[in-house]
Short mmCIF file of C-alpha atoms in Angstrom, two decimals:
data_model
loop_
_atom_site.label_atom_id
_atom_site.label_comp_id
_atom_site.label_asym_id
_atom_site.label_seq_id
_atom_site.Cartn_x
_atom_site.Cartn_y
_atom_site.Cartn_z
CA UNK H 1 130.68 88.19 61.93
CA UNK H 2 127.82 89.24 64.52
CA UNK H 3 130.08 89.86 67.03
CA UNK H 4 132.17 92.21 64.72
CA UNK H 5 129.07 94.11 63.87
CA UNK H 6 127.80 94.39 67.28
CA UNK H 7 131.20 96.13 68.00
CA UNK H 8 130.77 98.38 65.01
CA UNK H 9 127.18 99.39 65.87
CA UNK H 10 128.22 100.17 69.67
CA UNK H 11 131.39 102.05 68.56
CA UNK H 12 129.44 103.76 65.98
CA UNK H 13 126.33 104.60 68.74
CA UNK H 14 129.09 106.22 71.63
CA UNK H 15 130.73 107.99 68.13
CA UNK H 16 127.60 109.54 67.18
CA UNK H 17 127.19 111.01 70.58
CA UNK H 18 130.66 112.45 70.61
CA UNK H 19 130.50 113.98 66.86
CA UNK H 20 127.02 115.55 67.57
CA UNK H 21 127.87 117.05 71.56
CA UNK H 22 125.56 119.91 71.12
CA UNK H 23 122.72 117.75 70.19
CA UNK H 24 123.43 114.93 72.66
CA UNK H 25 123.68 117.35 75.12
CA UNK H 26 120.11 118.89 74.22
CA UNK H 27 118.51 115.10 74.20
CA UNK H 28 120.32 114.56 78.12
CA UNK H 29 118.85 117.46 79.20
CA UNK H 30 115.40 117.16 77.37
CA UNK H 31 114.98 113.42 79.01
CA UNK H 32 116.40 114.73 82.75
CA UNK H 33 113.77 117.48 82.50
CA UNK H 34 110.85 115.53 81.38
CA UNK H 35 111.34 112.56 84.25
CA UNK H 36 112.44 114.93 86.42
CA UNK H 37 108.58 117.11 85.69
CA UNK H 38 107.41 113.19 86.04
CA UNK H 39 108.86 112.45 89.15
CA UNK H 40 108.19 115.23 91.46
CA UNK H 41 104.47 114.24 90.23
CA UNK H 42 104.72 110.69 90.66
CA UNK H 43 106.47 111.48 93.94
CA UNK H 44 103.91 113.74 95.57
CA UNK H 45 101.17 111.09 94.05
CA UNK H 46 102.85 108.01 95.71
CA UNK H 47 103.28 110.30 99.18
CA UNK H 48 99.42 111.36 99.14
CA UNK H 49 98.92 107.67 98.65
CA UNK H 50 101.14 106.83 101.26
CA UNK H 51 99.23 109.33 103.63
CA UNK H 52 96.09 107.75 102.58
CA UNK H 53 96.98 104.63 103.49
CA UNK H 54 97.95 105.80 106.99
CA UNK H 55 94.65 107.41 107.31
CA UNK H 56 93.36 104.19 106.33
CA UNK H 57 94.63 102.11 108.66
CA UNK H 58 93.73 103.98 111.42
CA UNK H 59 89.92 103.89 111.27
CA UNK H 60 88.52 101.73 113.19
CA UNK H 61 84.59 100.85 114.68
CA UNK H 62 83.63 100.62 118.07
CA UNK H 63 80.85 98.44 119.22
CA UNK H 64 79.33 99.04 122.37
CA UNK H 65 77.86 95.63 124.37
CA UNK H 66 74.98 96.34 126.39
CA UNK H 67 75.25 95.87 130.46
CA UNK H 68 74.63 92.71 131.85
CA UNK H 69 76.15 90.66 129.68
CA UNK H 70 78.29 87.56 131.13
CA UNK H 71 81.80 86.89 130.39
CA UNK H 72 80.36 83.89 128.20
CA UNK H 73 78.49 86.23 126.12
CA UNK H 74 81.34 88.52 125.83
CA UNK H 75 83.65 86.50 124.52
CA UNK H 76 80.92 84.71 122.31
CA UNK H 77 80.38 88.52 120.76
CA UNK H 78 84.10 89.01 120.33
CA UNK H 79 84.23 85.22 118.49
CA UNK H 80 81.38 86.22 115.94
CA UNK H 81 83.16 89.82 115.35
CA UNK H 82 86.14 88.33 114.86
CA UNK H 83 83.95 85.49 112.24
CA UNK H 84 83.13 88.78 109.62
CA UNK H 85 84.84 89.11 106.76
CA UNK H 86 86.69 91.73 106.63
CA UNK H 87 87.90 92.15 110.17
CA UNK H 88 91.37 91.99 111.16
CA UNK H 89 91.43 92.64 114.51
CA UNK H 90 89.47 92.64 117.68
CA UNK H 91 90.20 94.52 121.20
CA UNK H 92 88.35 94.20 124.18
CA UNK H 93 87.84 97.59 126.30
CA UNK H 94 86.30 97.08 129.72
CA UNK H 95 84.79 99.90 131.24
CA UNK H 96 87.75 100.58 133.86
CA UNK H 97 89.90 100.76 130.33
CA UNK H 98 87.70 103.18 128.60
CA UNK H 99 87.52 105.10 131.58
CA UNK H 100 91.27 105.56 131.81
CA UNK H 101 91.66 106.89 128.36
CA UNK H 102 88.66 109.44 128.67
CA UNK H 103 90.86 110.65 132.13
CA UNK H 104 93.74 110.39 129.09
CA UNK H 105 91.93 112.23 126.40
CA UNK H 106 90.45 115.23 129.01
CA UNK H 107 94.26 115.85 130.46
CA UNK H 108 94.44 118.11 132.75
CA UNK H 109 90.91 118.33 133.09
CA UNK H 110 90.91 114.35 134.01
CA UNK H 111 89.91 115.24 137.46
CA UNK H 112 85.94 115.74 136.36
CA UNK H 113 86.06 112.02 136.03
CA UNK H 114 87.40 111.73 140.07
CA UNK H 115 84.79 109.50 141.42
CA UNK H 116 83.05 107.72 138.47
CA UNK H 117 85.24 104.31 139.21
CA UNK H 118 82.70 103.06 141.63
CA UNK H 119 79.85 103.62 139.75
CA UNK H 120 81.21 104.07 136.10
CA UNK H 121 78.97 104.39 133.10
CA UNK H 122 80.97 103.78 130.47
CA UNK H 123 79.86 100.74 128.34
CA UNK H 124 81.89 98.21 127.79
CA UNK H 125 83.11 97.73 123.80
CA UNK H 126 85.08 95.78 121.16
CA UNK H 127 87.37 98.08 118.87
CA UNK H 128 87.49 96.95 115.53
CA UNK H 129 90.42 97.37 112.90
CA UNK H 130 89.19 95.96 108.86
CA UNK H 131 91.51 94.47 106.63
CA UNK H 132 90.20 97.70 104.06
CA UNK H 133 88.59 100.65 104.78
CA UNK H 134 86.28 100.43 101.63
CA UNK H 135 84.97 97.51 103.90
CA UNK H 136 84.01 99.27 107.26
CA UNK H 137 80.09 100.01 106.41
CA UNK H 138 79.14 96.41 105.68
CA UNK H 139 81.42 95.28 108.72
CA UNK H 140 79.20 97.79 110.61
CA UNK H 141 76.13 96.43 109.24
CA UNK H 142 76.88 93.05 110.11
CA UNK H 143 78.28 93.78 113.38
CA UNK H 144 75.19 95.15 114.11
CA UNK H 145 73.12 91.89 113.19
CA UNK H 146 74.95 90.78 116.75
CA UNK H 147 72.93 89.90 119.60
CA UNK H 148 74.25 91.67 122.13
CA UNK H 149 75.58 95.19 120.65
CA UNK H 150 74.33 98.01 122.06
CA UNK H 151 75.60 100.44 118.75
CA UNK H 152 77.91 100.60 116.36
CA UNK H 153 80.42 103.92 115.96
CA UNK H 154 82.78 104.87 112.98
CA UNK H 155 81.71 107.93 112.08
CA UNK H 156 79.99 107.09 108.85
CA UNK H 157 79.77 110.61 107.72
CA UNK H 158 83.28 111.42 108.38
CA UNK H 159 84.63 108.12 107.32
CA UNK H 160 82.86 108.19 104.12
CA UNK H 161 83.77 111.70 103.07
CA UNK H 162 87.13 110.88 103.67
CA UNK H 163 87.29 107.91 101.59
CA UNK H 164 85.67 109.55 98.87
CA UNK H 165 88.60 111.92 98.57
CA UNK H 166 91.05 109.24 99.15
CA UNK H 167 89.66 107.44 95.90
CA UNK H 168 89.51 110.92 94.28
CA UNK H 169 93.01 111.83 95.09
CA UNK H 170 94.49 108.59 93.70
CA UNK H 171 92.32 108.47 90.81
CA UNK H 172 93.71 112.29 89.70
CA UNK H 173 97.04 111.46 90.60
CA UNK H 174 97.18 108.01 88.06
CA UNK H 175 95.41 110.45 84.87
CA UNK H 176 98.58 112.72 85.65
CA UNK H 177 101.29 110.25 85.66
CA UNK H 178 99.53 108.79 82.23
CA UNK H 179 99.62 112.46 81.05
CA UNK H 180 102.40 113.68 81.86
CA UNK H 181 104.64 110.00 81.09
CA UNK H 182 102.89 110.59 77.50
CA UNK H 183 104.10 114.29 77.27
CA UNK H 184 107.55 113.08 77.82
CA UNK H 185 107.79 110.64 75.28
CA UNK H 186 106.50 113.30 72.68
CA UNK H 187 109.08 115.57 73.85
CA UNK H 188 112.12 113.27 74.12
CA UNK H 189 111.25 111.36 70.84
CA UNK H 190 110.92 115.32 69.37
CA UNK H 191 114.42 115.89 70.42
CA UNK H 192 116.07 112.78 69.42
CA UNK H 193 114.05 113.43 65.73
CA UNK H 194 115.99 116.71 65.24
CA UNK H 195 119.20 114.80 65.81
CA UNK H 196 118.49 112.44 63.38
CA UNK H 197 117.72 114.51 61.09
CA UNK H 198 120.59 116.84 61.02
CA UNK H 199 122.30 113.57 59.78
CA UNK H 200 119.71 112.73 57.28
CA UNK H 201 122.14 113.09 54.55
CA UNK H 202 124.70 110.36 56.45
CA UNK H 203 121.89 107.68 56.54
CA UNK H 204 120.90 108.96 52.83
CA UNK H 205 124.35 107.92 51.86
CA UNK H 206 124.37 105.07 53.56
CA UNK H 207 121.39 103.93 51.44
CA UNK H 208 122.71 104.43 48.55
CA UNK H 209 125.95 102.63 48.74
CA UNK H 210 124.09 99.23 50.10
CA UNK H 211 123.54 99.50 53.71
CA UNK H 212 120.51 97.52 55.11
CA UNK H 213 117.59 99.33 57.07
CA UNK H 214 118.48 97.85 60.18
CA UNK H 215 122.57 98.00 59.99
CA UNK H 216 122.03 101.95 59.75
CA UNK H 217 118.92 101.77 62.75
CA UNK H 218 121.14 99.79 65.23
CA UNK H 219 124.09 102.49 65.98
CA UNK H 220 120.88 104.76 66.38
CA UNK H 221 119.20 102.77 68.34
CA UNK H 222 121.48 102.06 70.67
CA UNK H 223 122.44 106.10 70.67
CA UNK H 224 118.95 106.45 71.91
CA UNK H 225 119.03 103.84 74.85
CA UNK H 226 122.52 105.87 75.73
CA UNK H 227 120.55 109.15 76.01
CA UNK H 228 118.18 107.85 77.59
CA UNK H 229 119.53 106.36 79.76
CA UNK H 230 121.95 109.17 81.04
CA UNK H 231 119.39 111.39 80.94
CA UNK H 232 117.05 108.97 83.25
CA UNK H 233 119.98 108.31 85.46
CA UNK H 234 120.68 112.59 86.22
CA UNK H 235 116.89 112.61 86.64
CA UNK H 236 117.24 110.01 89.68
CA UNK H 237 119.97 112.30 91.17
CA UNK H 238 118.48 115.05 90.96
CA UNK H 239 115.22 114.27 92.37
CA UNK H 240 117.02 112.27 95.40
CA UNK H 241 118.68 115.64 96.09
CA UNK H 242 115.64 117.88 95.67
CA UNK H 243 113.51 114.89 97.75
CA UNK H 244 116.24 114.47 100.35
CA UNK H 245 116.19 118.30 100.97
CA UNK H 246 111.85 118.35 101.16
CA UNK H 247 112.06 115.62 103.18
CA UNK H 248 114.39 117.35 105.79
CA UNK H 249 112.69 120.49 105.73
CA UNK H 250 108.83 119.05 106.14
CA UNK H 251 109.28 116.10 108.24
CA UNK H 252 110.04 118.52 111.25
CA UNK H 253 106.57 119.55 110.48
CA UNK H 254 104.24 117.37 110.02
CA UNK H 255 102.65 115.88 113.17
CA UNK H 256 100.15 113.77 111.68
CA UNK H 257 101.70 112.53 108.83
CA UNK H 258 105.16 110.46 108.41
CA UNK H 259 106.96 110.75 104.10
CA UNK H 260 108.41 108.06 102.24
CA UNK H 261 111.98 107.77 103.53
CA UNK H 262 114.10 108.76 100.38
CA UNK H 263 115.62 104.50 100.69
CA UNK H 264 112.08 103.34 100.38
CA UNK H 265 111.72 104.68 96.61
CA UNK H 266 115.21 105.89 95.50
CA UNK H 267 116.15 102.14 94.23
CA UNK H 268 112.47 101.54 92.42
CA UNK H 269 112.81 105.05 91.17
CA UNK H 270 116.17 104.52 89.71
CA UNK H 271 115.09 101.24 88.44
CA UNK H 272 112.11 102.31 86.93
CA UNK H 273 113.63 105.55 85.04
CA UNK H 274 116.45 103.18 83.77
CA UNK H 275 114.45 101.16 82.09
CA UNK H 276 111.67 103.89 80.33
CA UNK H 277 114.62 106.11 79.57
CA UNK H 278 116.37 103.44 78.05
CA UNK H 279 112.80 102.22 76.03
CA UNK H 280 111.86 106.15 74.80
CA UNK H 281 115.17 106.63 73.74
CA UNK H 282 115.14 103.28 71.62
CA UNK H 283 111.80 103.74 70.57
CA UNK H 284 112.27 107.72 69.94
CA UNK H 285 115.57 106.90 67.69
CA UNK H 286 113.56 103.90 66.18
CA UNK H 287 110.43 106.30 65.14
CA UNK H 288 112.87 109.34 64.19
CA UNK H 289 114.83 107.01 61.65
CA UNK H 290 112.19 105.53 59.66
CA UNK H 291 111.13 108.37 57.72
CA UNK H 292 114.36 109.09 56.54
CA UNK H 293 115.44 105.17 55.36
CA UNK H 294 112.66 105.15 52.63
CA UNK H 295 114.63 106.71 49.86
#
């Protein structure tokens, strides 16, 4: 007996959407165009974040030793920086290495330094990589504590500027996924409601002749996870095509920065869409319905 009306509430969901094309048509479209609006957004937030994190990873502190110090109490310094939490690496630069990548740095202009190797000023210094870049100012602080640091460079200003606008730009970008994922339920449960309700007087009938609440909901119901679902899936396609193309077009460029590859997010994505798609459509058909089953 369950089985049986399983089939019938399946075979009555696909016949819905085949007697009402025009209005299945308008609920595809009206869930592609609202996850579409919500993925370029999510999209552009998760690449900004991605960017971010690049930026993140490549600050760094330098911490300059002052002369005179033995190989002992180099490596003892090195050992201690290592010690702070926070830190998750440690390179040693001797002065002949910092020296090369100042000749590296000036280019063709490297020939100012001609003569410095004998007598070279550069200090010598540990470069320091932190497990988060919220963390660099106390690893600074502390590094500083060392006996045997000269000074401590990370460019606090910069670094801290930058990092405010980091947290700024992911902050913004979450309120306008919230946003904008609420606008789209509004709009797709909107669209699925006018569906419904040009068949009011079906599930009025239905009523009357002895029909249970949920043996009318469930061929609706499972209408809604259809269009949904469809309508999440031509969303996904369309935004791999319109990514795929951006992606082509500004990778050649940007220097700095590298994009998501389209295979990093495409699966999630799809995944992701599937599944809310599927839920507003259930829960758009579920709230459209209600209203018209008290009679």
């Amino acid at each position: 007996m369950l089985f049986r009306n399983i089939r019938y509430f399946i075979r009555e969901g696909f016949s819905n959407l085949a007697r009402n094309r025009l209005m299945t048509i308008a609920s595809i479209t009206s869930v592609m165009a609202a996850l579409v609006i919500l993925g370029m957004f999510l999209l552009i937030i998760l690449n900004v974040n991605h960017m971010a994190y690049q930026v993140e990873s490549q600050l760094e502190l330098k911490a300059f030793l002052k002369d005179g110090l033995t190989e002992e109490e180099i490596n003892k310094i090195g050992e201690e920086i290592k010690s702070i939490d926070g830190v998750s690496s440690v390179v040693f630069e001797s002065k002949e290495q910092a020296l090369e990548k100042f000749k590296k740095q000036l280019g063709e202009k490297s020939y100012l330094l001609e003569g410095l190797e004998k007598d070279n000023p550069l200090p010598q210094s540990y470069i320091i990589k932190v497990k988060d870049a919220n963390l660099i100012k106390n690893v600074a602080d502390d590094i500083k504590g060392i006996k045997g640091i000269e000074q401590v460079s990370y460019g606090q200003d910069v670094v801290e500027k930058l990092l405010a606008i980091i947290r700024v730009v992911r902050i913004a970008g979450l309120a306008i996924i919230s946003i904008l994922f609420v606008i789209s339920i509004v709009i797709i449960s909107n669209t699925i409601k006018l569906g419904v309700f040009a068949r009011r007087r079906e599930i009025n009938i239905m009523k009357y002749i002895g029909a249970t609440d949920w043996f009318i909901r469930w061929p609706f119901l499972i209408e809604g996870v259809v269009l949904g679902l469809l309508g999440a899936l031509l969303s996904v396609a369309v935004l791999a095509l319109m990514y795929g193309y951006t992606l082509d077009y500004v990778s050649n460029r940007l220097v700095v920065f590298d994009l998501l590859p389209l295979s990093a997010i495409i699966k999630d994505m799809a995944l992701y869409f599937a599944v809310i798609g599927a839920l507003i459509g259930a829960v758009g058909s579920g709230l459209s319905i209600k209203r018209f089953l008290n009679v």
